[in-house]
Amino acid sequence: MENTHPVIQHLLARTNKKVPIEDNRKIALILFGGAIAGVRGAAAELVLNDIGLSNAFDEIYSASAGFCNASYLLSDNPKEGIAIYYEDLCGDKFINYLKPWRIADIEYVVNCVKNLKPLKVRKILESETKLFVRVKDVKEKKEVLLEAHEFPDEKYFQLMRAATAVPYLSPGAIKVGGIEYKDIITDGGWASIVGDILKSDITDLLIIYNTRRQYDLLHNKIGPLLNSDRVFEIVPEKSWKFSKLERDAKSIKNAAEQMIELTKNIFGVEKEISLN
């Protein structure tokens, strides 16, 4: 373990513990979006859950599919959170080019997380982990971070609708608490968020990317900030070709299995972690 990155060491020291933890550390997790590419983040979180780190984060920052993944992690059923990609969002069930007025069916996604693979919303909101989601305030035309605990239970799925209402793919904005929001299609805004996090009292930051482009974009903007003992990044390999709008179940499962193996290697996990 002596060659293990400090962030990974500090996380493993929190195995099977639940925040708040008195270890003089404050650990945050960033989960990118990316539609179906979100299966990669879900796969990494499956490993985190399996080794007892679901409740190890003081704060989680998410967007789009990352918010769904974070929800399943804190709901303690990430296996369902990953299976939803290759069992329920494949084919033309979610992405359907024959419906150009609504290529991405957000209501179908929400139905899946409410009824087919139900989230335990109360468990999420009872968690001491602060869960932020990055969305766009349509009227003000600016990006904002909303914290899930600031909304009542019955608004949770409305917040999820807003987080996943992808511009150009799903029509209209989603009203939450009287304000209209949409998902954010660009990843550029993460640079200022990461910058603010690293200026705060956060001691450790784990970033899980769903695409190599997300990694490249952030490094082009704030690369020197990320080269730190305070930051560890889980990044898909360059050779892993995968579309954000992938519809083939086998390809989606393959992407998940690749990310599981990568995350296992990072955390030194030798046992098998399967999707089934």
PDB file of C-alpha atoms in Angstrom:
ATOM      1  CA  MET A   1       0.000   0.000   0.000  1.00  0.00           C
ATOM      2  CA  GLU A   2       2.980   2.341   0.329  1.00  0.00           C
ATOM      3  CA  ASN A   3       2.834   3.224  -3.391  1.00  0.00           C
ATOM      4  CA  THR A   4      -0.912   3.818  -3.317  1.00  0.00           C
ATOM      5  CA  HIS A   5      -2.077   7.359  -4.024  1.00  0.00           C
ATOM      6  CA  PRO A   6      -2.954   9.292  -0.819  1.00  0.00           C
ATOM      7  CA  VAL A   7      -6.590   9.809  -1.849  1.00  0.00           C
ATOM      8  CA  ILE A   8      -7.066   6.057  -2.288  1.00  0.00           C
ATOM      9  CA  GLN A   9      -5.332   5.395   1.039  1.00  0.00           C
ATOM     10  CA  HIS A  10      -7.574   7.877   2.831  1.00  0.00           C
ATOM     11  CA  LEU A  11     -10.683   6.386   1.253  1.00  0.00           C
ATOM     12  CA  LEU A  12      -9.718   2.824   2.157  1.00  0.00           C
ATOM     13  CA  ALA A  13      -9.205   3.959   5.741  1.00  0.00           C
ATOM     14  CA  ARG A  14     -12.922   4.769   5.704  1.00  0.00           C
ATOM     15  CA  THR A  15     -13.995   1.267   4.634  1.00  0.00           C
ATOM     16  CA  ASN A  16     -17.381   0.329   6.149  1.00  0.00           C
ATOM     17  CA  LYS A  17     -17.612   3.694   7.916  1.00  0.00           C
ATOM     18  CA  LYS A  18     -20.280   6.324   7.461  1.00  0.00           C
ATOM     19  CA  VAL A  19     -19.783  10.093   7.363  1.00  0.00           C
ATOM     20  CA  PRO A  20     -19.337  12.140   9.435  1.00  0.00           C
ATOM     21  CA  ILE A  21     -16.043  10.436  10.283  1.00  0.00           C
ATOM     22  CA  GLU A  22     -13.528  11.878  12.709  1.00  0.00           C
ATOM     23  CA  ASP A  23     -10.334  11.410  10.724  1.00  0.00           C
ATOM     24  CA  ASN A  24      -9.449  15.059  10.073  1.00  0.00           C
ATOM     25  CA  ARG A  25     -10.329  14.600   6.413  1.00  0.00           C
ATOM     26  CA  LYS A  26     -13.107  15.865   4.175  1.00  0.00           C
ATOM     27  CA  ILE A  27     -13.501  13.769   1.049  1.00  0.00           C
ATOM     28  CA  ALA A  28     -15.477  14.686  -2.072  1.00  0.00           C
ATOM     29  CA  LEU A  29     -16.488  12.732  -5.172  1.00  0.00           C
ATOM     30  CA  ILE A  30     -17.231  14.150  -8.637  1.00  0.00           C
ATOM     31  CA  LEU A  31     -19.425  12.160 -11.030  1.00  0.00           C
ATOM     32  CA  PHE A  32     -19.673  13.313 -14.630  1.00  0.00           C
ATOM     33  CA  GLY A  33     -22.690  12.847 -16.881  1.00  0.00           C
ATOM     34  CA  GLY A  34     -22.714  11.558 -20.443  1.00  0.00           C
ATOM     35  CA  ALA A  35     -26.023   9.750 -21.079  1.00  0.00           C
ATOM     36  CA  ILE A  36     -25.343   6.022 -21.644  1.00  0.00           C
ATOM     37  CA  ALA A  37     -21.613   6.560 -20.988  1.00  0.00           C
ATOM     38  CA  GLY A  38     -22.758   6.994 -17.392  1.00  0.00           C
ATOM     39  CA  VAL A  39     -22.607   3.208 -17.163  1.00  0.00           C
ATOM     40  CA  ARG A  40     -18.869   3.622 -16.597  1.00  0.00           C
ATOM     41  CA  GLY A  41     -19.386   5.745 -13.500  1.00  0.00           C
ATOM     42  CA  ALA A  42     -22.022   3.297 -12.299  1.00  0.00           C
ATOM     43  CA  ALA A  43     -19.477   0.485 -12.726  1.00  0.00           C
ATOM     44  CA  ALA A  44     -16.834   2.299 -10.688  1.00  0.00           C
ATOM     45  CA  GLU A  45     -19.394   2.940  -7.962  1.00  0.00           C
ATOM     46  CA  LEU A  46     -20.345  -0.733  -7.933  1.00  0.00           C
ATOM     47  CA  VAL A  47     -16.766  -1.427  -6.843  1.00  0.00           C
ATOM     48  CA  LEU A  48     -16.872   1.356  -4.246  1.00  0.00           C
ATOM     49  CA  ASN A  49     -20.026  -0.147  -2.792  1.00  0.00           C
ATOM     50  CA  ASP A  50     -18.645  -3.674  -2.807  1.00  0.00           C
ATOM     51  CA  ILE A  51     -15.602  -2.632  -0.764  1.00  0.00           C
ATOM     52  CA  GLY A  52     -17.641  -0.640   1.741  1.00  0.00           C
ATOM     53  CA  LEU A  53     -17.184   2.938   0.540  1.00  0.00           C
ATOM     54  CA  SER A  54     -20.766   3.941  -0.315  1.00  0.00           C
ATOM     55  CA  ASN A  55     -20.960   6.225   2.698  1.00  0.00           C
ATOM     56  CA  ALA A  56     -17.326   7.385   2.733  1.00  0.00           C
ATOM     57  CA  PHE A  57     -17.842  10.733   0.994  1.00  0.00           C
ATOM     58  CA  ASP A  58     -18.641  13.971   2.760  1.00  0.00           C
ATOM     59  CA  GLU A  59     -19.818  15.554  -0.487  1.00  0.00           C
ATOM     60  CA  ILE A  60     -20.764  14.294  -3.952  1.00  0.00           C
ATOM     61  CA  TYR A  61     -20.940  16.616  -6.959  1.00  0.00           C
ATOM     62  CA  SER A  62     -22.813  15.253  -9.964  1.00  0.00           C
ATOM     63  CA  ALA A  63     -24.468  16.045 -13.274  1.00  0.00           C
ATOM     64  CA  SER A  64     -26.964  14.258 -15.488  1.00  0.00           C
ATOM     65  CA  ALA A  65     -26.332  10.482 -15.389  1.00  0.00           C
ATOM     66  CA  GLY A  66     -23.888  11.121 -12.552  1.00  0.00           C
ATOM     67  CA  PHE A  67     -26.791  12.236 -10.359  1.00  0.00           C
ATOM     68  CA  CYS A  68     -28.614   8.976 -11.074  1.00  0.00           C
ATOM     69  CA  ASN A  69     -25.453   7.011 -10.283  1.00  0.00           C
ATOM     70  CA  ALA A  70     -24.879   8.928  -7.042  1.00  0.00           C
ATOM     71  CA  SER A  71     -28.482   8.277  -6.057  1.00  0.00           C
ATOM     72  CA  TYR A  72     -28.076   4.533  -6.463  1.00  0.00           C
ATOM     73  CA  LEU A  73     -24.798   4.600  -4.534  1.00  0.00           C
ATOM     74  CA  LEU A  74     -26.397   6.366  -1.555  1.00  0.00           C
ATOM     75  CA  SER A  75     -29.512   4.237  -1.934  1.00  0.00           C
ATOM     76  CA  ASP A  76     -27.198   1.230  -1.438  1.00  0.00           C
ATOM     77  CA  ASN A  77     -28.401  -0.615  -4.535  1.00  0.00           C
ATOM     78  CA  PRO A  78     -25.781   0.232  -7.191  1.00  0.00           C
ATOM     79  CA  LYS A  79     -26.227  -3.166  -8.884  1.00  0.00           C
ATOM     80  CA  GLU A  80     -29.672  -2.050  -9.984  1.00  0.00           C
ATOM     81  CA  GLY A  81     -28.209   1.342 -10.838  1.00  0.00           C
ATOM     82  CA  ILE A  82     -25.814  -0.225 -13.310  1.00  0.00           C
ATOM     83  CA  ALA A  83     -28.228  -2.854 -14.653  1.00  0.00           C
ATOM     84  CA  ILE A  84     -30.654  -0.119 -15.675  1.00  0.00           C
ATOM     85  CA  TYR A  85     -28.249   0.873 -18.469  1.00  0.00           C
ATOM     86  CA  TYR A  86     -28.025  -2.475 -20.243  1.00  0.00           C
ATOM     87  CA  GLU A  87     -31.427  -3.873 -19.261  1.00  0.00           C
ATOM     88  CA  ASP A  88     -33.737  -0.862 -19.484  1.00  0.00           C
ATOM     89  CA  LEU A  89     -32.005   1.921 -21.438  1.00  0.00           C
ATOM     90  CA  CYS A  90     -30.814  -0.179 -24.381  1.00  0.00           C
ATOM     91  CA  GLY A  91     -32.461  -0.579 -27.770  1.00  0.00           C
ATOM     92  CA  ASP A  92     -34.956   2.171 -28.532  1.00  0.00           C
ATOM     93  CA  LYS A  93     -36.461   2.299 -25.031  1.00  0.00           C
ATOM     94  CA  PHE A  94     -34.581   5.454 -24.039  1.00  0.00           C
ATOM     95  CA  ILE A  95     -32.816   6.727 -27.178  1.00  0.00           C
ATOM     96  CA  ASN A  96     -35.197   6.584 -30.140  1.00  0.00           C
ATOM     97  CA  TYR A  97     -34.268   8.416 -33.335  1.00  0.00           C
ATOM     98  CA  LEU A  98     -37.731   7.740 -34.771  1.00  0.00           C
ATOM     99  CA  LYS A  99     -39.055  10.320 -32.304  1.00  0.00           C
ATOM    100  CA  PRO A 100     -37.093  13.458 -33.264  1.00  0.00           C
ATOM    101  CA  TRP A 101     -39.335  15.590 -31.082  1.00  0.00           C
ATOM    102  CA  ARG A 102     -38.157  13.595 -28.055  1.00  0.00           C
ATOM    103  CA  ILE A 103     -35.114  11.489 -28.882  1.00  0.00           C
ATOM    104  CA  ALA A 104     -34.315  10.897 -25.181  1.00  0.00           C
ATOM    105  CA  ASP A 105     -37.340   9.816 -23.136  1.00  0.00           C
ATOM    106  CA  ILE A 106     -36.716  11.261 -19.669  1.00  0.00           C
ATOM    107  CA  GLU A 107     -40.093  10.117 -18.335  1.00  0.00           C
ATOM    108  CA  TYR A 108     -39.134   6.559 -19.196  1.00  0.00           C
ATOM    109  CA  VAL A 109     -35.888   6.925 -17.202  1.00  0.00           C
ATOM    110  CA  VAL A 110     -37.748   8.298 -14.185  1.00  0.00           C
ATOM    111  CA  ASN A 111     -40.267   5.466 -14.390  1.00  0.00           C
ATOM    112  CA  CYS A 112     -37.367   2.991 -14.340  1.00  0.00           C
ATOM    113  CA  VAL A 113     -35.793   4.476 -11.213  1.00  0.00           C
ATOM    114  CA  LYS A 114     -39.165   4.808  -9.480  1.00  0.00           C
ATOM    115  CA  ASN A 115     -40.727   1.480 -10.351  1.00  0.00           C
ATOM    116  CA  LEU A 116     -38.498  -0.986 -12.217  1.00  0.00           C
ATOM    117  CA  LYS A 117     -35.329  -0.520 -10.155  1.00  0.00           C
ATOM    118  CA  PRO A 118     -36.623   1.678  -7.343  1.00  0.00           C
ATOM    119  CA  LEU A 119     -34.418   4.099  -5.485  1.00  0.00           C
ATOM    120  CA  LYS A 120     -34.715   4.275  -1.700  1.00  0.00           C
ATOM    121  CA  VAL A 121     -35.179   8.038  -1.611  1.00  0.00           C
ATOM    122  CA  ARG A 122     -35.591   8.210   2.144  1.00  0.00           C
ATOM    123  CA  LYS A 123     -32.267   6.367   2.580  1.00  0.00           C
ATOM    124  CA  ILE A 124     -30.563   8.844   0.241  1.00  0.00           C
ATOM    125  CA  LEU A 125     -31.899  11.857   2.123  1.00  0.00           C
ATOM    126  CA  GLU A 126     -31.066  10.333   5.502  1.00  0.00           C
ATOM    127  CA  SER A 127     -27.439  10.081   4.410  1.00  0.00           C
ATOM    128  CA  GLU A 128     -25.046  12.664   5.844  1.00  0.00           C
ATOM    129  CA  THR A 129     -23.369  12.902   2.432  1.00  0.00           C
ATOM    130  CA  LYS A 130     -24.233  16.184   0.739  1.00  0.00           C
ATOM    131  CA  LEU A 131     -25.408  15.431  -2.791  1.00  0.00           C
ATOM    132  CA  PHE A 132     -25.070  18.269  -5.306  1.00  0.00           C
ATOM    133  CA  VAL A 133     -26.360  18.248  -8.879  1.00  0.00           C
ATOM    134  CA  ARG A 134     -25.207  20.655 -11.566  1.00  0.00           C
ATOM    135  CA  VAL A 135     -28.043  22.059 -13.702  1.00  0.00           C
ATOM    136  CA  LYS A 136     -28.894  25.156 -15.725  1.00  0.00           C
ATOM    137  CA  ASP A 137     -31.308  27.786 -14.407  1.00  0.00           C
ATOM    138  CA  VAL A 138     -33.191  28.460 -17.638  1.00  0.00           C
ATOM    139  CA  LYS A 139     -34.487  31.939 -16.765  1.00  0.00           C
ATOM    140  CA  GLU A 140     -31.191  33.217 -15.366  1.00  0.00           C
ATOM    141  CA  LYS A 141     -29.215  31.396 -18.067  1.00  0.00           C
ATOM    142  CA  LYS A 142     -26.582  30.230 -15.608  1.00  0.00           C
ATOM    143  CA  GLU A 143     -25.288  27.013 -14.108  1.00  0.00           C
ATOM    144  CA  VAL A 144     -26.171  26.278 -10.487  1.00  0.00           C
ATOM    145  CA  LEU A 145     -25.524  23.548  -7.934  1.00  0.00           C
ATOM    146  CA  LEU A 146     -28.607  22.210  -6.153  1.00  0.00           C
ATOM    147  CA  GLU A 147     -28.255  20.121  -2.986  1.00  0.00           C
ATOM    148  CA  ALA A 148     -30.728  17.238  -2.754  1.00  0.00           C
ATOM    149  CA  HIS A 149     -31.335  17.573   0.987  1.00  0.00           C
ATOM    150  CA  GLU A 150     -32.759  21.059   0.458  1.00  0.00           C
ATOM    151  CA  PHE A 151     -35.797  19.571  -1.313  1.00  0.00           C
ATOM    152  CA  PRO A 152     -38.615  17.475   0.191  1.00  0.00           C
ATOM    153  CA  ASP A 153     -38.797  13.741  -0.574  1.00  0.00           C
ATOM    154  CA  GLU A 154     -41.608  14.167  -3.087  1.00  0.00           C
ATOM    155  CA  LYS A 155     -39.466  16.533  -5.194  1.00  0.00           C
ATOM    156  CA  TYR A 156     -36.598  14.068  -5.592  1.00  0.00           C
ATOM    157  CA  PHE A 157     -37.708  12.630  -8.912  1.00  0.00           C
ATOM    158  CA  GLN A 158     -38.528  16.079 -10.211  1.00  0.00           C
ATOM    159  CA  LEU A 159     -34.929  16.994  -9.415  1.00  0.00           C
ATOM    160  CA  MET A 160     -33.846  13.909 -11.347  1.00  0.00           C
ATOM    161  CA  ARG A 161     -35.973  14.969 -14.308  1.00  0.00           C
ATOM    162  CA  ALA A 162     -34.228  18.338 -14.323  1.00  0.00           C
ATOM    163  CA  ALA A 163     -30.793  16.720 -14.033  1.00  0.00           C
ATOM    164  CA  THR A 164     -31.403  14.463 -17.023  1.00  0.00           C
ATOM    165  CA  ALA A 165     -33.405  16.790 -19.307  1.00  0.00           C
ATOM    166  CA  VAL A 166     -30.718  16.827 -21.995  1.00  0.00           C
ATOM    167  CA  PRO A 167     -30.881  19.890 -24.293  1.00  0.00           C
ATOM    168  CA  TYR A 168     -31.701  19.043 -27.935  1.00  0.00           C
ATOM    169  CA  LEU A 169     -32.661  15.477 -27.003  1.00  0.00           C
ATOM    170  CA  SER A 170     -35.622  16.093 -24.688  1.00  0.00           C
ATOM    171  CA  PRO A 171     -37.969  19.077 -25.017  1.00  0.00           C
ATOM    172  CA  GLY A 172     -38.787  21.677 -22.404  1.00  0.00           C
ATOM    173  CA  ALA A 173     -37.431  22.587 -19.000  1.00  0.00           C
ATOM    174  CA  ILE A 174     -38.346  21.021 -15.669  1.00  0.00           C
ATOM    175  CA  LYS A 175     -39.772  23.118 -12.860  1.00  0.00           C
ATOM    176  CA  VAL A 176     -38.442  22.405  -9.367  1.00  0.00           C
ATOM    177  CA  GLY A 177     -39.466  24.668  -6.507  1.00  0.00           C
ATOM    178  CA  GLY A 178     -40.939  27.156  -8.962  1.00  0.00           C
ATOM    179  CA  ILE A 179     -37.726  27.479 -11.021  1.00  0.00           C
ATOM    180  CA  GLU A 180     -37.140  25.924 -14.428  1.00  0.00           C
ATOM    181  CA  TYR A 181     -34.003  23.840 -14.896  1.00  0.00           C
ATOM    182  CA  LYS A 182     -32.382  21.691 -17.574  1.00  0.00           C
ATOM    183  CA  ASP A 183     -29.418  19.366 -17.810  1.00  0.00           C
ATOM    184  CA  ILE A 184     -26.121  20.913 -18.898  1.00  0.00           C
ATOM    185  CA  ILE A 185     -24.804  19.573 -22.188  1.00  0.00           C
ATOM    186  CA  THR A 186     -21.231  20.878 -21.795  1.00  0.00           C
ATOM    187  CA  ASP A 187     -18.586  19.745 -19.313  1.00  0.00           C
ATOM    188  CA  GLY A 188     -16.682  23.033 -19.322  1.00  0.00           C
ATOM    189  CA  GLY A 189     -18.296  24.313 -16.131  1.00  0.00           C
ATOM    190  CA  TRP A 190     -16.626  21.591 -14.094  1.00  0.00           C
ATOM    191  CA  ALA A 191     -13.377  23.577 -14.174  1.00  0.00           C
ATOM    192  CA  SER A 192     -14.712  26.331 -11.923  1.00  0.00           C
ATOM    193  CA  ILE A 193     -16.426  23.820  -9.629  1.00  0.00           C
ATOM    194  CA  VAL A 194     -13.246  21.779  -9.188  1.00  0.00           C
ATOM    195  CA  GLY A 195     -11.302  24.995  -8.663  1.00  0.00           C
ATOM    196  CA  ASP A 196     -13.708  26.065  -5.907  1.00  0.00           C
ATOM    197  CA  ILE A 197     -13.552  22.617  -4.300  1.00  0.00           C
ATOM    198  CA  LEU A 198      -9.761  22.722  -4.189  1.00  0.00           C
ATOM    199  CA  LYS A 199      -9.899  26.193  -2.597  1.00  0.00           C
ATOM    200  CA  SER A 200     -12.228  24.879   0.109  1.00  0.00           C
ATOM    201  CA  ASP A 201     -11.549  22.671   3.130  1.00  0.00           C
ATOM    202  CA  ILE A 202     -11.907  19.482   1.038  1.00  0.00           C
ATOM    203  CA  THR A 203      -8.769  17.430   1.720  1.00  0.00           C
ATOM    204  CA  ASP A 204      -9.294  14.684  -0.876  1.00  0.00           C
ATOM    205  CA  LEU A 205     -11.073  14.631  -4.228  1.00  0.00           C
ATOM    206  CA  LEU A 206     -11.932  11.565  -6.305  1.00  0.00           C
ATOM    207  CA  ILE A 207     -13.072  12.253  -9.881  1.00  0.00           C
ATOM    208  CA  ILE A 208     -14.750   9.554 -11.980  1.00  0.00           C
ATOM    209  CA  TYR A 209     -14.950  10.305 -15.699  1.00  0.00           C
ATOM    210  CA  ASN A 210     -17.313   8.599 -18.120  1.00  0.00           C
ATOM    211  CA  THR A 211     -15.411   9.600 -21.263  1.00  0.00           C
ATOM    212  CA  ARG A 212     -11.806  10.363 -22.097  1.00  0.00           C
ATOM    213  CA  ARG A 213     -12.952  13.674 -23.616  1.00  0.00           C
ATOM    214  CA  GLN A 214     -14.206  14.828 -20.191  1.00  0.00           C
ATOM    215  CA  TYR A 215     -10.763  14.174 -18.757  1.00  0.00           C
ATOM    216  CA  ASP A 216      -9.006  15.970 -21.617  1.00  0.00           C
ATOM    217  CA  LEU A 217     -11.304  18.983 -21.395  1.00  0.00           C
ATOM    218  CA  LEU A 218     -10.783  19.434 -17.661  1.00  0.00           C
ATOM    219  CA  HIS A 219      -7.021  19.016 -17.955  1.00  0.00           C
ATOM    220  CA  ASN A 220      -6.860  21.540 -20.782  1.00  0.00           C
ATOM    221  CA  LYS A 221      -8.488  24.071 -18.476  1.00  0.00           C
ATOM    222  CA  ILE A 222      -7.007  23.349 -15.042  1.00  0.00           C
ATOM    223  CA  GLY A 223      -4.438  20.590 -15.520  1.00  0.00           C
ATOM    224  CA  PRO A 224      -1.895  21.908 -12.977  1.00  0.00           C
ATOM    225  CA  LEU A 225      -4.552  21.983 -10.237  1.00  0.00           C
ATOM    226  CA  LEU A 226      -5.328  18.320 -10.823  1.00  0.00           C
ATOM    227  CA  ASN A 227      -1.706  17.189 -10.490  1.00  0.00           C
ATOM    228  CA  SER A 228      -1.933  17.013  -6.730  1.00  0.00           C
ATOM    229  CA  ASP A 229      -1.841  14.526  -3.879  1.00  0.00           C
ATOM    230  CA  ARG A 230      -5.327  15.806  -3.061  1.00  0.00           C
ATOM    231  CA  VAL A 231      -6.827  14.588  -6.361  1.00  0.00           C
ATOM    232  CA  PHE A 232      -7.209  11.131  -7.857  1.00  0.00           C
ATOM    233  CA  GLU A 233      -8.907  10.485 -11.200  1.00  0.00           C
ATOM    234  CA  ILE A 234     -10.469   7.315 -12.581  1.00  0.00           C
ATOM    235  CA  VAL A 235     -10.270   7.669 -16.354  1.00  0.00           C
ATOM    236  CA  PRO A 236     -11.450   5.361 -19.171  1.00  0.00           C
ATOM    237  CA  GLU A 237      -8.619   4.134 -21.371  1.00  0.00           C
ATOM    238  CA  LYS A 238      -8.095   5.911 -24.715  1.00  0.00           C
ATOM    239  CA  SER A 239      -8.641   2.648 -26.584  1.00  0.00           C
ATOM    240  CA  TRP A 240     -12.126   2.119 -25.123  1.00  0.00           C
ATOM    241  CA  LYS A 241     -14.432   3.299 -27.888  1.00  0.00           C
ATOM    242  CA  PHE A 242     -17.978   3.930 -26.706  1.00  0.00           C
ATOM    243  CA  SER A 243     -20.824   6.267 -27.675  1.00  0.00           C
ATOM    244  CA  LYS A 244     -22.833   8.373 -25.221  1.00  0.00           C
ATOM    245  CA  LEU A 245     -25.898   7.244 -27.175  1.00  0.00           C
ATOM    246  CA  GLU A 246     -24.967   3.546 -27.381  1.00  0.00           C
ATOM    247  CA  ARG A 247     -28.050   1.309 -27.623  1.00  0.00           C
ATOM    248  CA  ASP A 248     -26.524  -2.164 -27.846  1.00  0.00           C
ATOM    249  CA  ALA A 249     -26.849  -4.005 -24.534  1.00  0.00           C
ATOM    250  CA  LYS A 250     -23.722  -6.120 -25.089  1.00  0.00           C
ATOM    251  CA  SER A 251     -21.586  -3.035 -25.778  1.00  0.00           C
ATOM    252  CA  ILE A 252     -22.974  -1.308 -22.691  1.00  0.00           C
ATOM    253  CA  LYS A 253     -22.155  -4.321 -20.511  1.00  0.00           C
ATOM    254  CA  ASN A 254     -18.665  -4.508 -21.970  1.00  0.00           C
ATOM    255  CA  ALA A 255     -18.053  -0.846 -21.083  1.00  0.00           C
ATOM    256  CA  ALA A 256     -19.208  -1.566 -17.533  1.00  0.00           C
ATOM    257  CA  GLU A 257     -16.945  -4.605 -17.174  1.00  0.00           C
ATOM    258  CA  GLN A 258     -13.916  -2.623 -18.395  1.00  0.00           C
ATOM    259  CA  MET A 259     -14.529   0.060 -15.773  1.00  0.00           C
ATOM    260  CA  ILE A 260     -15.053  -2.493 -13.023  1.00  0.00           C
ATOM    261  CA  GLU A 261     -11.655  -4.052 -13.722  1.00  0.00           C
ATOM    262  CA  LEU A 262      -9.955  -0.657 -13.878  1.00  0.00           C
ATOM    263  CA  THR A 263     -11.452   0.416 -10.539  1.00  0.00           C
ATOM    264  CA  LYS A 264     -10.639  -2.903  -8.907  1.00  0.00           C
ATOM    265  CA  ASN A 265      -6.994  -2.505  -9.896  1.00  0.00           C
ATOM    266  CA  ILE A 266      -6.880   1.027  -8.482  1.00  0.00           C
ATOM    267  CA  PHE A 267      -8.251  -0.069  -5.122  1.00  0.00           C
ATOM    268  CA  GLY A 268      -6.321  -3.342  -4.997  1.00  0.00           C
ATOM    269  CA  VAL A 269      -9.416  -5.547  -5.133  1.00  0.00           C
ATOM    270  CA  GLU A 270      -8.677  -9.125  -6.113  1.00  0.00           C
ATOM    271  CA  LYS A 271     -12.077 -10.783  -5.697  1.00  0.00           C
ATOM    272  CA  GLU A 272     -14.509 -11.008  -8.584  1.00  0.00           C
ATOM    273  CA  ILE A 273     -17.183  -8.324  -8.798  1.00  0.00           C
ATOM    274  CA  SER A 274     -19.821  -9.336 -11.307  1.00  0.00           C
ATOM    275  CA  LEU A 275     -22.743  -7.503 -12.833  1.00  0.00           C
ATOM    276  CA  ASN A 276     -25.126 -10.324 -11.965  1.00  0.00           C
TER     277      ASN A 276
END
